[in-house]
GROMACS .gro file of C-alpha atoms in nm:
model
  379
    1MET     CA    1   4.810  -3.249  -4.433
    2LYS     CA    2   4.813  -2.978  -4.183
    3THR     CA    3   5.075  -3.073  -3.938
    4ALA     CA    4   4.935  -3.015  -3.473
    5ASN     CA    5   5.124  -2.752  -3.454
    6GLN     CA    6   4.974  -2.587  -3.800
    7GLU     CA    7   4.629  -2.656  -3.653
    8ARG     CA    8   4.663  -2.460  -3.329
    9GLN     CA    9   4.783  -2.172  -3.561
   10PHE     CA   10   4.517  -2.168  -3.730
   11ASP     CA   11   4.334  -2.212  -3.358
   12HIS     CA   12   4.455  -1.931  -3.237
   13LEU     CA   13   4.426  -1.687  -3.578
   14VAL     CA   14   3.995  -1.786  -3.522
   15GLY     CA   15   4.055  -1.669  -3.126
   16LEU     CA   16   4.117  -1.310  -3.223
   17ILE     CA   17   3.890  -1.284  -3.518
   18TYR     CA   18   3.641  -1.364  -3.316
   19GLU     CA   19   3.825  -1.119  -3.019
   20SER     CA   20   3.794  -0.859  -3.235
   21VAL     CA   21   3.414  -0.792  -3.193
   22HIS     CA   22   3.486  -0.638  -2.864
   23ASN     CA   23   3.821  -0.457  -3.021
   24VAL     CA   24   3.911  -0.398  -3.409
   25GLY     CA   25   4.220  -0.312  -3.276
   26GLN     CA   26   4.256  -0.690  -3.177
   27LEU     CA   27   4.298  -0.801  -3.575
   28VAL     CA   28   4.610  -0.611  -3.581
   29PRO     CA   29   4.744  -1.002  -3.400
   30ALA     CA   30   4.493  -1.168  -3.725
   31MET     CA   31   4.615  -0.998  -3.925
   32GLU     CA   32   5.024  -1.042  -3.896
   33LEU     CA   33   4.897  -1.431  -3.864
   34MET     CA   34   4.712  -1.438  -4.203
   35CYS     CA   35   5.023  -1.196  -4.320
   36ASP     CA   36   5.269  -1.446  -4.297
   37GLU     CA   37   5.062  -1.715  -4.431
   38LEU     CA   38   5.014  -1.534  -4.725
   39GLY     CA   39   5.360  -1.347  -4.767
   40ALA     CA   40   5.176  -0.986  -4.783
   41ILE     CA   41   5.336  -0.731  -4.636
   42ALA     CA   42   5.012  -0.561  -4.445
   43GLY     CA   43   4.628  -0.647  -4.392
   44HIS     CA   44   4.392  -0.387  -4.403
   45TYR     CA   45   4.050  -0.378  -4.245
   46LEU     CA   46   3.811  -0.105  -4.390
   47HIS     CA   47   3.440  -0.022  -4.272
   48MET     CA   48   3.352   0.228  -4.505
   49ASP     CA   49   3.033   0.354  -4.613
   50MET     CA   50   3.056   0.335  -5.015
   51SER     CA   51   2.843   0.559  -5.192
   52SER     CA   52   2.977   0.834  -5.037
   53ARG     CA   53   3.330   0.713  -4.954
   54GLU     CA   54   3.296   0.819  -4.512
   55VAL     CA   55   3.527   0.599  -4.346
   56PHE     CA   56   3.354   0.464  -4.039
   57SER     CA   57   3.667   0.264  -3.944
   58SER     CA   58   4.072   0.151  -4.067
   59VAL     CA   59   4.283  -0.074  -3.923
   60ILE     CA   60   4.649  -0.166  -4.033
   61SER     CA   61   4.834  -0.481  -3.986
   62ASP     CA   62   5.186  -0.281  -3.961
   63PRO     CA   63   5.235   0.064  -3.745
   64ALA     CA   64   5.524   0.072  -4.085
   65PHE     CA   65   5.222   0.154  -4.266
   66ASN     CA   66   5.059   0.403  -4.088
   67ALA     CA   67   5.106   0.700  -4.287
   68ALA     CA   68   4.992   0.550  -4.611
   69ASP     CA   69   4.655   0.402  -4.337
   70ALA     CA   70   4.554   0.837  -4.269
   71GLU     CA   71   4.609   0.876  -4.622
   72TYR     CA   72   4.390   0.661  -4.782
   73ARG     CA   73   4.145   0.783  -4.543
   74THR     CA   74   4.214   1.149  -4.573
   75TYR     CA   75   4.251   1.154  -4.915
   76TYR     CA   76   4.305   0.857  -5.168
   77ASN     CA   77   3.956   0.717  -5.099
   78SER     CA   78   3.802   0.883  -5.267
   79VAL     CA   79   3.929   0.912  -5.575
   80ASP     CA   80   4.028   0.506  -5.528
   81GLU     CA   81   3.820   0.345  -5.886
   82ARG     CA   82   3.829   0.024  -5.735
   83LEU     CA   83   3.548   0.108  -5.502
   84PRO     CA   84   3.274  -0.001  -5.733
   85TRP     CA   85   3.457  -0.269  -5.855
   86VAL     CA   86   3.511  -0.378  -5.439
   87ALA     CA   87   3.155  -0.300  -5.367
   88THR     CA   88   2.998  -0.540  -5.630
   89GLY     CA   89   3.163  -0.882  -5.484
   90ALA     CA   90   2.983  -1.077  -5.256
   91VAL     CA   91   3.030  -1.133  -4.913
   92GLY     CA   92   3.222  -1.400  -4.881
   93GLU     CA   93   3.430  -1.390  -5.203
   94TRP     CA   94   3.777  -1.316  -5.249
   95ARG     CA   95   3.926  -1.137  -5.602
   96ALA     CA   96   4.284  -1.036  -5.694
   97ASP     CA   97   4.334  -0.668  -5.805
   98TYR     CA   98   4.502  -0.814  -6.088
   99GLU     CA   99   4.187  -1.000  -6.169
  100ARG     CA  100   4.042  -0.673  -6.298
  101PHE     CA  101   4.292  -0.431  -6.382
  102ASP     CA  102   4.583  -0.459  -6.624
  103GLU     CA  103   4.884  -0.300  -6.608
  104GLY     CA  104   4.714  -0.003  -6.833
  105PHE     CA  105   4.541   0.100  -6.520
  106VAL     CA  106   4.772   0.043  -6.345
  107ARG     CA  107   5.014   0.232  -6.540
  108ARG     CA  108   4.694   0.482  -6.502
  109SER     CA  109   4.583   0.501  -6.206
  110GLU     CA  110   4.662   0.723  -5.922
  111ILE     CA  111   4.547   0.510  -5.624
  112TYR     CA  112   4.824   0.282  -5.786
  113ASN     CA  113   5.135   0.459  -5.857
  114ASP     CA  114   5.103   0.732  -5.621
  115PHE     CA  115   5.012   0.598  -5.316
  116LEU     CA  116   5.037   0.205  -5.321
  117PHE     CA  117   5.387   0.216  -5.515
  118LYS     CA  118   5.528   0.477  -5.297
  119TYR     CA  119   5.521   0.211  -5.020
  120GLY     CA  120   5.613  -0.090  -5.212
  121ALA     CA  121   5.285  -0.246  -5.250
  122ARG     CA  122   5.167  -0.435  -5.555
  123HIS     CA  123   4.961  -0.695  -5.606
  124MET     CA  124   4.627  -0.695  -5.383
  125VAL     CA  125   4.364  -0.963  -5.285
  126LEU     CA  126   3.999  -0.853  -5.076
  127GLY     CA  127   3.671  -0.978  -4.947
  128ARG     CA  128   3.423  -0.846  -4.827
  129ILE     CA  129   3.328  -0.910  -4.495
  130GLY     CA  130   3.038  -0.788  -4.418
  131GLY     CA  131   2.816  -0.537  -4.435
  132GLU     CA  132   2.462  -0.345  -4.547
  133ALA     CA  133   2.334  -0.165  -4.841
  134SER     CA  134   2.630   0.020  -4.911
  135GLU     CA  135   2.772   0.027  -4.580
  136ASN     CA  136   3.136  -0.247  -4.613
  137GLU     CA  137   3.388  -0.426  -4.401
  138ILE     CA  138   3.701  -0.504  -4.596
  139LEU     CA  139   3.965  -0.738  -4.555
  140SER     CA  140   4.265  -0.659  -4.760
  141PHE     CA  141   4.661  -0.747  -4.778
  142LEU     CA  142   4.915  -0.660  -5.020
  143ARG     CA  143   5.204  -0.804  -5.164
  144PRO     CA  144   5.515  -0.620  -5.245
  145VAL     CA  145   5.610  -0.532  -5.586
  146GLY     CA  146   5.789  -0.776  -5.779
  147ALA     CA  147   5.591  -1.029  -5.581
  148GLU     CA  148   5.384  -1.330  -5.762
  149GLN     CA  149   5.000  -1.274  -5.785
  150TYR     CA  150   4.757  -1.533  -5.537
  151ASP     CA  151   4.726  -1.899  -5.588
  152ALA     CA  152   4.514  -2.178  -5.481
  153ASP     CA  153   4.694  -2.239  -5.223
  154ASP     CA  154   4.656  -1.859  -5.034
  155LEU     CA  155   4.279  -1.881  -5.214
  156GLN     CA  156   4.164  -2.180  -5.053
  157PHE     CA  157   4.332  -2.076  -4.720
  158LEU     CA  158   4.082  -1.806  -4.717
  159THR     CA  159   3.794  -2.014  -4.814
  160ARG     CA  160   3.859  -2.167  -4.483
  161ILE     CA  161   3.940  -1.861  -4.254
  162THR     CA  162   3.552  -1.706  -4.449
  163GLY     CA  163   3.272  -1.823  -4.237
  164HIS     CA  164   3.482  -1.697  -3.879
  165MET     CA  165   3.563  -1.350  -4.075
  166ILE     CA  166   3.178  -1.326  -4.209
  167ARG     CA  167   3.034  -1.473  -3.834
  168SER     CA  168   3.279  -1.227  -3.622
  169SER     CA  169   3.172  -0.880  -3.844
  170MET     CA  170   2.779  -1.095  -3.812
  171LEU     CA  171   2.815  -1.004  -3.503
  172ARG     CA  172   3.065  -0.671  -3.505
  173ARG     CA  173   2.733  -0.548  -3.664
  174ARG     CA  174   2.520  -0.625  -3.415
  175LEU     CA  175   2.697  -0.486  -3.100
  176ARG     CA  176   2.744  -0.183  -3.290
  177ALA     CA  177   2.368  -0.122  -3.350
  178LEU     CA  178   2.305  -0.256  -2.955
  179GLU     CA  179   2.556   0.025  -2.810
  180SER     CA  180   2.310   0.281  -3.060
  181GLN     CA  181   2.038   0.187  -2.858
  182GLN     CA  182   2.239   0.177  -2.578
  183GLN     CA  183   2.277   0.453  -2.607
  184ALA     CA  184   1.943   0.645  -2.705
  185ASP     CA  185   1.765   0.432  -2.402
  186GLN     CA  186   2.069   0.625  -2.142
  187THR     CA  187   1.969   0.946  -2.353
  188LEU     CA  188   1.585   0.927  -2.305
  189LEU     CA  189   1.567   0.830  -1.916
  190GLN     CA  190   1.813   1.156  -1.854
  191TYR     CA  191   1.551   1.299  -1.934
  192PHE     CA  192   1.318   1.066  -1.683
  193PRO     CA  193   1.095   1.190  -1.391
  194TYR     CA  194   1.219   0.938  -1.177
  195GLY     CA  195   1.558   0.785  -1.049
  196THR     CA  196   1.653   0.488  -1.323
  197VAL     CA  197   1.902   0.217  -1.190
  198TRP     CA  198   1.966  -0.052  -1.396
  199VAL     CA  199   2.103  -0.365  -1.197
  200ASP     CA  200   2.189  -0.752  -1.279
  201ALA     CA  201   2.030  -1.053  -1.128
  202ALA     CA  202   2.304  -0.984  -0.817
  203CYS     CA  203   2.160  -0.642  -0.783
  204ARG     CA  204   2.477  -0.502  -0.880
  205VAL     CA  205   2.465  -0.147  -1.039
  206VAL     CA  206   2.525  -0.085  -1.467
  207SER     CA  207   2.415   0.265  -1.470
  208PHE     CA  208   2.154   0.468  -1.290
  209ASN     CA  209   2.036   0.827  -1.473
  210ASN     CA  210   2.086   1.207  -1.299
  211VAL     CA  211   1.748   1.150  -1.046
  212ALA     CA  212   1.857   0.836  -0.898
  213ALA     CA  213   2.218   0.968  -0.877
  214ASP     CA  214   2.047   1.235  -0.618
  215MET     CA  215   1.843   0.972  -0.477
  216LEU     CA  216   2.112   0.767  -0.358
  217ALA     CA  217   2.387   1.016  -0.260
  218GLY     CA  218   2.072   1.156  -0.013
  219ALA     CA  219   2.094   0.767   0.088
  220ASP     CA  220   1.740   0.809   0.274
  221GLY     CA  221   1.576   0.459   0.240
  222ILE     CA  222   1.772   0.338  -0.063
  223CYS     CA  223   2.201   0.344  -0.126
  224VAL     CA  224   2.459   0.168  -0.329
  225LYS     CA  225   2.670  -0.077  -0.064
  226ALA     CA  226   2.982  -0.297  -0.224
  227GLN     CA  227   2.834  -0.212  -0.621
  228ARG     CA  228   2.512  -0.341  -0.509
  229LEU     CA  229   2.173  -0.186  -0.472
  230ARG     CA  230   2.053  -0.207  -0.108
  231MET     CA  231   1.706  -0.092   0.111
  232ALA     CA  232   1.795   0.057   0.422
  233ASP     CA  233   1.481  -0.107   0.530
  234PRO     CA  234   1.578  -0.498   0.585
  235GLY     CA  235   1.176  -0.555   0.440
  236ALA     CA  236   1.251  -0.375   0.160
  237ASP     CA  237   1.541  -0.533   0.113
  238CYS     CA  238   1.433  -0.898   0.088
  239MET     CA  239   1.133  -0.760  -0.163
  240LEU     CA  240   1.355  -0.578  -0.391
  241ALA     CA  241   1.592  -0.867  -0.414
  242THR     CA  242   1.307  -1.070  -0.509
  243ALA     CA  243   1.187  -0.855  -0.735
  244ILE     CA  244   1.453  -0.812  -0.922
  245GLY     CA  245   1.505  -1.229  -0.921
  246GLN     CA  246   1.203  -1.258  -1.044
  247ALA     CA  247   1.230  -1.006  -1.324
  248THR     CA  248   1.598  -1.215  -1.434
  249GLY     CA  249   1.522  -1.491  -1.398
  250ALA     CA  250   1.581  -1.818  -1.635
  251GLU     CA  251   1.222  -1.840  -1.680
  252GLY     CA  252   0.845  -1.605  -1.647
  253ARG     CA  253   1.065  -1.327  -1.622
  254ARG     CA  254   0.759  -1.028  -1.487
  255GLY     CA  255   0.756  -0.712  -1.289
  256GLN     CA  256   0.645  -0.634  -0.937
  257TRP     CA  257   0.657  -0.251  -0.735
  258PHE     CA  258   0.672  -0.148  -0.388
  259ALA     CA  259   0.671   0.066  -0.138
  260ALA     CA  260   0.956   0.165   0.129
  261ARG     CA  261   1.004   0.312   0.398
  262ARG     CA  262   1.290   0.618   0.430
  263GLU     CA  263   1.438   0.756   0.786
  264ARG     CA  264   1.428   1.140   0.675
  265ASP     CA  265   1.192   1.157   0.476
  266GLY     CA  266   0.794   1.068   0.589
  267GLN     CA  267   0.718   1.008   0.277
  268PRO     CA  268   0.774   0.630   0.133
  269LEU     CA  269   0.890   0.552  -0.197
  270VAL     CA  270   0.751   0.384  -0.480
  271VAL     CA  271   1.027   0.101  -0.632
  272SER     CA  272   0.913  -0.062  -0.979
  273VAL     CA  273   1.121  -0.341  -1.121
  274ILE     CA  274   1.070  -0.401  -1.441
  275PRO     CA  275   1.271  -0.682  -1.689
  276ALA     CA  276   1.447  -0.590  -1.955
  277GLN     CA  277   1.311  -0.722  -2.277
  278PRO     CA  278   1.393  -1.073  -2.446
  279ASP     CA  279   1.650  -0.938  -2.674
  280ARG     CA  280   1.808  -0.682  -2.437
  281GLN     CA  281   1.856  -0.917  -2.164
  282THR     CA  282   2.258  -0.858  -2.203
  283GLU     CA  283   2.364  -0.544  -2.449
  284LEU     CA  284   2.369  -0.323  -2.174
  285ALA     CA  285   2.620  -0.395  -1.972
  286ASN     CA  286   2.895  -0.688  -2.055
  287SER     CA  287   2.734  -0.802  -1.716
  288GLY     CA  288   2.704  -1.161  -1.917
  289GLY     CA  289   2.321  -1.174  -1.709
  290PRO     CA  290   1.984  -1.082  -1.742
  291LEU     CA  291   1.923  -0.716  -1.615
  292ALA     CA  292   1.632  -0.553  -1.492
  293LEU     CA  293   1.557  -0.195  -1.482
  294VAL     CA  294   1.459  -0.054  -1.166
  295ILE     CA  295   1.245   0.247  -1.154
  296LEU     CA  296   1.185   0.512  -0.774
  297GLN     CA  297   0.933   0.713  -0.680
  298ASP     CA  298   1.068   1.075  -0.475
  299MET     CA  299   0.711   1.063  -0.349
  300SER     CA  300   0.832   1.407  -0.182
  301ARG     CA  301   1.074   1.529  -0.483
  302GLN     CA  302   0.845   1.781  -0.694
  303HIS     CA  303   0.460   1.866  -0.657
  304LEU     CA  304   0.253   1.932  -0.938
  305PRO     CA  305  -0.012   2.187  -0.930
  306ARG     CA  306  -0.329   2.115  -0.939
  307SER     CA  307  -0.386   2.293  -1.225
  308ALA     CA  308  -0.141   2.131  -1.346
  309ILE     CA  309  -0.289   1.757  -1.268
  310LEU     CA  310  -0.598   1.811  -1.399
  311ARG     CA  311  -0.414   1.921  -1.776
  312LYS     CA  312  -0.205   1.636  -1.782
  313MET     CA  313  -0.502   1.365  -1.693
  314PHE     CA  314  -0.760   1.572  -1.937
  315GLY     CA  315  -0.570   1.734  -2.137
  316LEU     CA  316  -0.672   2.009  -2.098
  317THR     CA  317  -0.641   2.438  -2.186
  318PRO     CA  318  -0.585   2.595  -1.977
  319ALA     CA  319  -0.872   2.839  -1.970
  320GLU     CA  320  -1.062   2.476  -1.975
  321ALA     CA  321  -0.828   2.361  -1.656
  322ARG     CA  322  -0.961   2.702  -1.479
  323LEU     CA  323  -1.294   2.634  -1.454
  324ALA     CA  324  -1.232   2.289  -1.371
  325GLU     CA  325  -0.963   2.425  -1.041
  326ALA     CA  326  -1.314   2.738  -1.001
  327LEU     CA  327  -1.590   2.394  -1.012
  328LEU     CA  328  -1.384   2.186  -0.751
  329ASP     CA  329  -1.418   2.499  -0.503
  330ASN     CA  330  -1.770   2.504  -0.544
  331GLU     CA  331  -1.787   2.758  -0.745
  332THR     CA  332  -2.091   2.821  -0.996
  333ILE     CA  333  -2.105   2.914  -1.343
  334GLU     CA  334  -2.228   3.257  -1.303
  335SER     CA  335  -1.997   3.315  -1.040
  336TYR     CA  336  -1.633   3.192  -1.246
  337ALA     CA  337  -1.812   3.409  -1.515
  338GLN     CA  338  -1.805   3.732  -1.310
  339LYS     CA  339  -1.452   3.641  -1.163
  340ALA     CA  340  -1.295   3.564  -1.408
  341SER     CA  341  -1.404   3.869  -1.741
  342VAL     CA  342  -1.528   3.641  -1.938
  343SER     CA  343  -1.961   3.568  -2.117
  344ARG     CA  344  -2.120   3.297  -1.937
  345ASN     CA  345  -2.139   3.146  -2.330
  346THR     CA  346  -1.722   3.103  -2.306
  347VAL     CA  347  -1.783   2.964  -1.968
  348ARG     CA  348  -2.042   2.747  -2.176
  349THR     CA  349  -1.821   2.651  -2.438
  350HIS     CA  350  -1.551   2.583  -2.208
  351MET     CA  351  -1.807   2.336  -1.997
  352ALA     CA  352  -1.931   2.156  -2.326
  353SER     CA  353  -1.528   2.083  -2.388
  354LEU     CA  354  -1.494   1.963  -1.975
  355PHE     CA  355  -1.762   1.719  -2.067
  356SER     CA  356  -1.640   1.555  -2.390
  357LYS     CA  357  -1.249   1.570  -2.215
  358THR     CA  358  -1.372   1.408  -1.931
  359GLY     CA  359  -1.651   1.130  -2.114
  360THR     CA  360  -1.906   1.306  -1.889
  361ARG     CA  361  -2.256   1.413  -1.955
  362ARG     CA  362  -2.364   1.635  -1.584
  363GLN     CA  363  -2.221   1.854  -1.417
  364ALA     CA  364  -2.201   1.605  -1.080
  365GLU     CA  365  -2.048   1.284  -1.308
  366LEU     CA  366  -1.775   1.550  -1.387
  367LEU     CA  367  -1.720   1.676  -1.039
  368ARG     CA  368  -1.690   1.321  -0.963
  369ILE     CA  369  -1.389   1.295  -1.212
  370LEU     CA  370  -1.231   1.583  -1.124
  371MET     CA  371  -1.225   1.523  -0.761
  372MET     CA  372  -1.031   1.180  -0.844
  373ALA     CA  373  -0.712   1.417  -0.954
  374GLU     CA  374  -0.744   1.590  -0.610
  375PRO     CA  375  -0.503   1.435  -0.424
  376PRO     CA  376  -0.173   1.529  -0.470
  377ILE     CA  377   0.087   1.427  -0.746
  378HIS     CA  378   0.416   1.368  -0.675
  379ILE     CA  379   0.688   1.290  -0.941
   0.00000   0.00000   0.00000
């Protein structure tokens, strides 16, 4: 029968296991407690690819075995003949090495004679606590040379803790995937031509790209005060708070946009607030709540030439864009052909392509479509 103190110690162990989701180093005190229960001299957490034998993460419970950990990561994992056997174990299954490898194997094995015995270790019990494909998270415990084998009580204790280990591994994998996605998203946003700012429901800034950093440093219409995104114009500031509230609300999240007046620059700042996807609400930061993406369009930052606008809007070639500009400048096909030193047939070919790409049939129709792109577009 478990005493109240034993139950408290077990609950403490469970807490440490879940703390390791964010910090795998928290497995050190967890493994220390497990070593005390199992009579082991060291616990070892290993996250590795079993096919390539690449070690992603390795944590040892006792600093006295740090040198052994380093040796295993740099060499002995490549010659460990037990790993194929380890990889075939089911997640949550605990197995002892002596159940598979007899004394004859041990006498011939480099991993035992040149490595484990050197550090006074012999019997090992291990379990796969998570992984996908060949990538695995493994937890093992080593007993010293001369110690007895693991018994039924030891395996019962490990079985009791297994569910928590598996869940923590699953959460750790999910966190790694989210962090990887976040890094990819942040890298993409750095190349975005607009300012982008991630904020939480209280308008606190989580992160921003380089374009937004320039805008915020200029503090013309928008800035950061007390870690919160603020608009200089009170009306715009109220609209920003309302938009972020709607984008991060419990239900019916939706985005919206508005224009904010600025003091030094006559062009307004266009602000768009977009809710994060439902499954991405809390992954970008330890904010404890949903996030919103604020997109800032500074209408005076950069003007695109008309030819570039036409090419972007309709997918025109440089030659087609030149012809489109000439038509907007009231030139005829004949005058453009002469000015550009091209044949009329070539111009007519470009004209046919313009009709096709703009979905028009007559020149008057084409001009109306082209004139829609006439006002300057800013990015």
